[in-house]
XYZ file of N, CA and C in Angstrom:
453
model
N 66.475 35.177 32.272
C 67.432 34.263 31.666
C 66.785 32.932 31.319
N 65.892 32.435 32.203
C 65.271 31.151 31.886
C 64.320 31.280 30.703
N 63.686 32.475 30.516
C 62.840 32.677 29.346
C 63.665 32.567 28.069
N 64.862 33.167 28.088
C 65.744 33.109 26.927
C 66.190 31.671 26.672
N 66.515 30.960 27.732
C 66.922 29.556 27.601
C 65.777 28.718 27.017
N 64.565 28.978 27.494
C 63.408 28.236 26.972
C 63.167 28.551 25.500
N 63.348 29.836 25.127
C 63.198 30.217 23.725
C 64.224 29.472 22.877
N 65.467 29.441 23.339
C 66.517 28.744 22.596
C 66.186 27.261 22.453
N 65.690 26.663 23.533
C 65.337 25.244 23.459
C 64.205 25.017 22.468
N 63.233 25.942 22.441
C 62.133 25.819 21.485
C 62.644 25.899 20.053
N 63.574 26.798 19.801
C 64.137 26.949 18.449
C 64.886 25.686 18.049
N 65.675 25.134 18.957
C 66.421 23.901 18.662
C 65.453 22.757 18.391
N 64.438 22.623 19.218
C 63.460 21.547 19.010
C 62.714 21.725 17.689
N 62.359 22.982 17.357
C 61.652 23.242 16.101
C 62.526 22.890 14.900
N 63.798 23.310 14.912
C 64.687 23.016 13.780
C 64.963 21.519 13.670
N 64.972 20.809 14.801
C 65.163 19.359 14.747
C 63.933 18.681 14.159
N 62.767 19.126 14.594
C 61.516 18.508 14.151
C 61.148 18.901 12.723
N 61.469 20.143 12.353
C 61.132 20.677 11.029
C 62.380 21.267 10.385
N 63.344 20.428 10.026
C 64.606 20.966 9.501
C 64.401 21.737 8.197
N 65.026 22.884 8.121
C 64.966 23.709 6.906
C 66.045 23.226 5.940
N 65.742 23.346 4.659
C 66.697 23.004 3.598
C 67.155 21.546 3.706
N 66.263 20.671 4.112
C 66.578 19.253 4.259
C 66.241 18.528 2.967
N 67.148 17.708 2.504
C 66.896 16.894 1.323
C 68.035 16.958 0.340
N 67.907 16.167 -0.702
C 68.929 16.074 -1.740
C 68.481 16.951 -2.909
N 69.159 18.062 -3.157
C 68.730 18.942 -4.259
C 69.009 18.296 -5.614
N 68.256 18.700 -6.623
C 68.464 18.181 -7.982
C 69.787 18.652 -8.565
N 70.144 19.880 -8.260
C 71.374 20.444 -8.822
C 72.223 21.026 -7.698
N 73.482 20.701 -7.714
C 74.445 21.258 -6.766
C 75.845 21.054 -7.342
N 76.774 21.831 -6.863
C 78.146 21.745 -7.363
C 79.054 20.926 -6.450
N 78.846 21.043 -5.145
C 79.753 20.411 -4.194
C 78.967 19.630 -3.144
N 79.588 18.562 -2.680
C 78.967 17.689 -1.685
C 80.060 17.206 -0.738
N 79.768 17.200 0.531
C 80.701 16.630 1.508
C 79.899 15.862 2.545
N 80.505 14.806 3.050
C 79.862 13.977 4.076
C 80.605 14.148 5.388
N 79.836 14.360 6.437
C 80.421 14.509 7.764
C 80.025 13.354 8.652
N 80.951 12.961 9.506
C 80.726 11.810 10.372
C 81.268 12.133 11.758
N 80.434 11.906 12.747
C 80.875 12.024 14.137
C 80.860 10.615 14.723
N 82.001 9.925 14.665
C 82.022 8.527 15.093
C 81.727 8.331 16.577
N 81.847 9.370 17.381
C 81.593 9.220 18.814
C 80.125 8.987 19.127
N 79.232 9.603 18.345
C 77.804 9.423 18.635
C 77.006 8.925 17.438
N 77.644 8.814 16.272
C 76.967 8.260 15.114
C 76.255 9.262 14.226
N 76.383 10.562 14.510
C 75.758 11.567 13.642
C 76.400 11.512 12.263
N 75.573 11.604 11.223
C 76.055 11.635 9.846
C 75.287 12.714 9.099
N 76.033 13.555 8.399
C 75.421 14.657 7.659
C 76.104 14.777 6.301
N 75.288 15.035 5.275
C 75.812 15.363 3.955
C 75.327 16.763 3.615
N 76.253 17.617 3.215
C 75.922 18.992 2.836
C 76.103 19.129 1.333
N 75.120 19.734 0.683
C 75.145 20.002 -0.751
C 75.073 21.508 -0.941
N 75.893 22.022 -1.843
C 75.813 23.458 -2.110
C 76.313 23.780 -3.502
N 75.933 24.950 -3.957
C 76.444 25.513 -5.195
C 76.942 26.909 -4.903
N 77.885 27.336 -5.695
C 78.411 28.700 -5.614
C 78.192 29.368 -6.961
N 77.613 30.558 -6.936
C 77.472 31.341 -8.156
C 77.950 32.748 -7.842
N 78.996 33.149 -8.525
C 79.625 34.453 -8.261
C 80.022 34.596 -6.789
N 80.483 33.497 -6.196
C 80.938 33.517 -4.814
C 79.837 33.477 -3.773
N 78.575 33.349 -4.213
C 77.426 33.299 -3.306
C 76.968 31.847 -3.159
N 76.745 31.418 -1.916
C 76.267 30.060 -1.635
C 74.753 30.016 -1.854
N 74.337 29.299 -2.877
C 72.907 29.131 -3.138
C 72.720 28.160 -4.285
N 72.045 27.075 -4.076
C 71.381 26.655 -2.855
C 72.339 25.958 -1.899
N 71.835 25.664 -0.719
C 72.522 24.825 0.248
C 71.455 23.938 0.886
N 71.782 22.679 1.055
C 70.839 21.724 1.651
C 71.646 20.671 2.406
N 70.933 19.883 3.193
C 71.609 18.800 3.909
C 70.683 17.620 4.081
N 71.291 16.478 4.268
C 70.596 15.257 4.659
C 71.376 14.662 5.801
N 70.736 13.849 6.607
C 71.485 13.182 7.649
C 70.611 12.585 8.716
N 71.316 11.930 9.622
C 70.670 11.329 10.791
C 71.538 11.661 11.991
N 70.869 11.973 13.081
C 71.644 12.266 14.265
C 70.773 12.799 15.377
N 71.423 13.293 16.384
C 70.716 13.806 17.554
C 70.064 15.163 17.240
N 69.232 15.621 18.161
C 68.529 16.896 17.967
C 69.499 18.052 17.784
N 70.608 18.031 18.499
C 71.581 19.125 18.384
C 72.202 19.147 16.988
N 72.618 18.011 16.469
C 73.268 17.998 15.152
C 72.290 18.382 14.048
N 71.060 17.922 14.131
C 70.080 18.252 13.098
C 69.662 19.725 13.186
N 69.466 20.237 14.395
C 69.109 21.651 14.551
C 70.248 22.545 14.089
N 71.478 22.166 14.414
C 72.631 22.966 13.997
C 72.737 23.000 12.476
N 72.531 21.854 11.820
C 72.589 21.813 10.359
C 71.489 22.679 9.744
N 70.290 22.594 10.304
C 69.174 23.387 9.799
C 69.445 24.892 9.962
N 69.884 25.279 11.158
C 70.216 26.695 11.393
C 71.335 27.155 10.464
N 72.337 26.291 10.293
C 73.472 26.641 9.432
C 73.015 26.934 8.007
N 72.146 26.070 7.460
C 71.711 26.299 6.082
C 70.906 27.592 5.973
N 70.113 27.897 6.988
C 69.356 29.150 6.973
C 70.287 30.365 6.996
N 71.352 30.258 7.769
C 72.293 31.375 7.900
C 73.150 31.530 6.647
N 73.631 30.430 6.098
C 74.621 30.488 5.016
C 73.989 30.740 3.646
N 72.744 30.331 3.435
C 72.091 30.508 2.136
C 72.108 31.983 1.743
N 72.675 32.273 0.578
C 72.719 33.640 0.064
C 73.916 34.450 0.555
N 74.759 33.837 1.367
C 75.957 34.537 1.863
C 77.139 34.224 0.947
N 78.155 35.070 1.013
C 79.365 34.818 0.247
C 80.162 33.694 0.904
N 81.063 33.132 0.123
C 81.935 32.087 0.660
C 82.760 32.654 1.816
N 83.207 33.876 1.674
C 83.993 34.509 2.746
C 83.154 34.676 4.015
N 81.890 35.079 3.869
C 81.015 35.200 5.036
C 80.800 33.842 5.695
N 80.687 32.783 4.887
C 80.520 31.432 5.442
C 81.710 31.083 6.330
N 82.915 31.425 5.869
C 84.110 31.168 6.682
C 84.074 31.974 7.983
N 83.624 33.221 7.907
C 83.536 34.053 9.124
C 82.525 33.467 10.120
N 81.378 33.032 9.612
C 80.371 32.429 10.503
C 80.910 31.150 11.134
N 81.608 30.330 10.338
C 82.204 29.110 10.895
C 83.197 29.468 12.010
N 84.109 30.392 11.725
C 85.122 30.768 12.719
C 84.470 31.273 14.009
N 83.465 32.116 13.864
C 82.791 32.670 15.034
C 82.080 31.568 15.828
N 81.345 30.714 15.121
C 80.614 29.631 15.788
C 81.573 28.682 16.493
N 82.652 28.334 15.819
C 83.637 27.424 16.407
C 84.231 28.041 17.673
N 84.526 29.336 17.632
C 85.058 30.011 18.833
C 84.041 30.011 19.963
N 82.771 30.279 19.624
C 81.723 30.299 20.651
C 81.672 28.987 21.429
N 81.864 27.881 20.722
C 81.711 26.580 21.356
C 83.001 26.001 21.922
N 84.144 26.562 21.556
C 85.396 25.940 21.991
C 86.304 26.849 22.818
N 85.954 28.107 22.979
C 86.801 29.025 23.739
C 86.039 29.569 24.948
N 86.763 29.750 26.032
C 86.146 30.324 27.230
C 85.819 31.800 27.048
N 86.642 32.508 26.312
C 86.428 33.933 26.064
C 86.465 34.196 24.561
N 85.389 33.818 23.854
C 85.403 34.014 22.399
C 85.421 35.492 22.026
N 85.948 35.753 20.851
C 85.956 37.125 20.347
C 84.517 37.610 20.183
N 84.352 38.914 20.221
C 83.024 39.486 19.980
C 82.632 39.238 18.530
N 81.345 39.278 18.264
C 80.874 39.099 16.889
C 81.579 40.110 16.001
N 82.008 39.688 14.814
C 82.810 40.557 13.959
C 82.067 41.724 13.313
N 80.765 41.825 13.478
C 80.046 42.957 12.883
C 78.737 43.150 13.626
N 77.958 44.120 13.170
C 76.644 44.362 13.764
C 75.576 43.442 13.190
N 75.979 42.537 12.305
C 75.050 41.605 11.681
C 74.395 40.743 12.767
N 73.072 40.851 12.917
C 72.361 40.104 13.957
C 72.341 38.601 13.699
N 72.748 38.204 12.510
C 72.810 36.780 12.213
C 73.773 36.075 13.162
N 74.816 36.778 13.567
C 75.779 36.185 14.496
C 75.097 35.831 15.818
N 74.085 36.608 16.214
C 73.377 36.319 17.466
C 72.634 34.984 17.409
N 72.161 34.615 16.222
C 71.438 33.351 16.073
C 72.330 32.177 16.465
N 73.611 32.312 16.174
C 74.542 31.224 16.486
C 74.656 30.980 17.979
N 74.330 31.974 18.783
C 74.432 31.824 20.240
C 73.390 30.856 20.791
N 72.392 30.524 19.982
C 71.350 29.587 20.409
C 71.960 28.266 20.848
N 73.026 27.858 20.192
C 73.610 26.548 20.468
C 74.759 26.592 21.476
N 75.021 27.734 22.078
C 76.160 27.810 22.998
C 75.946 27.014 24.285
N 74.715 26.647 24.596
C 74.443 25.837 25.783
C 75.131 24.480 25.741
N 75.427 23.990 24.528
C 76.074 22.683 24.423
C 77.521 22.721 24.911
N 78.053 23.914 25.058
C 79.429 24.075 25.518
C 79.637 23.414 26.887
N 78.562 23.344 27.666
C 78.632 22.718 28.989
C 78.789 21.202 28.892
N 78.572 20.660 27.707
C 78.643 19.214 27.483
C 79.621 18.955 26.337
N 80.907 18.825 26.646
C 81.933 18.741 25.590
C 81.656 17.708 24.508
N 81.041 16.591 24.852
C 80.729 15.583 23.820
C 79.727 16.118 22.803
N 78.873 17.047 23.219
C 77.843 17.597 22.330
C 78.382 18.684 21.408
N 79.534 19.246 21.731
C 80.125 20.275 20.868
C 80.372 19.694 19.477
N 80.825 18.439 19.436
C 81.065 17.801 18.134
C 79.760 17.595 17.374
N 78.679 17.360 18.082
C 77.372 17.234 17.431
C 76.979 18.575 16.790
N 77.189 19.652 17.527
C 76.794 20.982 17.043
C 77.677 21.481 15.910
N 78.942 21.064 15.888
C 79.861 21.584 14.872
C 79.986 20.678 13.645
N 79.422 19.481 13.682
C 79.575 18.549 12.555
C 79.130 19.168 11.226
N 77.947 19.740 11.193
C 77.451 20.326 9.937
C 78.381 21.434 9.451
N 78.920 22.194 10.390
C 79.792 23.318 10.025
C 81.120 22.834 9.454
N 81.673 21.784 10.058
C 82.906 21.204 9.500
C 82.627 20.620 8.109
N 81.444 20.047 7.949
C 81.074 19.474 6.651
C 80.899 20.585 5.617
N 80.326 21.703 6.031
C 80.223 22.867 5.136
C 81.609 23.318 4.682
N 82.552 23.413 5.623
C 83.902 23.862 5.268
C 84.552 22.882 4.287
N 84.329 21.578 4.490
C 84.871 20.582 3.564
C 84.285 20.788 2.168
N 82.977 21.000 2.084
C 82.333 21.213 0.786
C 82.891 22.463 0.096
N 83.105 23.523 0.862
C 83.644 24.756 0.272
C 85.088 24.566 -0.204
N 85.806 23.629 0.412
C 87.184 23.324 -0.013
C 87.209 22.220 -1.076
N 86.013 21.800 -1.513
C 85.856 20.752 -2.526
C 86.403 19.423 -2.020
N 86.333 19.212 -0.709
C 86.726 17.943 -0.119
C 85.469 17.106 0.064
N 85.599 15.813 0.036
C 84.438 14.918 0.097
C 84.035 14.528 1.518
N 84.986 14.581 2.470
C 84.686 14.101 3.817
C 85.104 15.104 4.883
N 84.345 15.086 5.961
C 84.677 15.884 7.140
C 84.459 15.002 8.359
N 85.215 15.262 9.379
C 85.035 14.523 10.610
C 85.253 15.467 11.780
N 84.710 15.088 12.910
C 84.894 15.911 14.105
C 86.096 15.447 14.908
N 86.820 14.433 14.413
C 87.996 13.904 15.134
C 89.114 14.923 15.138
């Protein structure tokens, strides 16, 4: 178990230090800004939809290692997925972090297992908002809303 925990910590540290899909893309259709006023994390998510597929997706922001790693992992997971799949991943991730007995992953897709990397933050309720900020911002962008908050 500690080996798995160490692996998860390494992945979080790597995504924080080397965030994937970080930056302001030249072309995008939707943009939303997320703010976690409790700790000061700020994230902007940019995405385009073509035939219901999210591509590209990118983010910019400043925040703690958890919020930046979560945003990086999120963009890796959501890129190339349908809008409906993005909603399923959000619902599953949100349940993982906010419910004592979350539902089982909705399919055999191993991508859902990647989301479990951040479940350790569940032990620290203040950090749950850090981990979910990017995801709430993604949902705002998909709804064509400009702002998201963890409040």
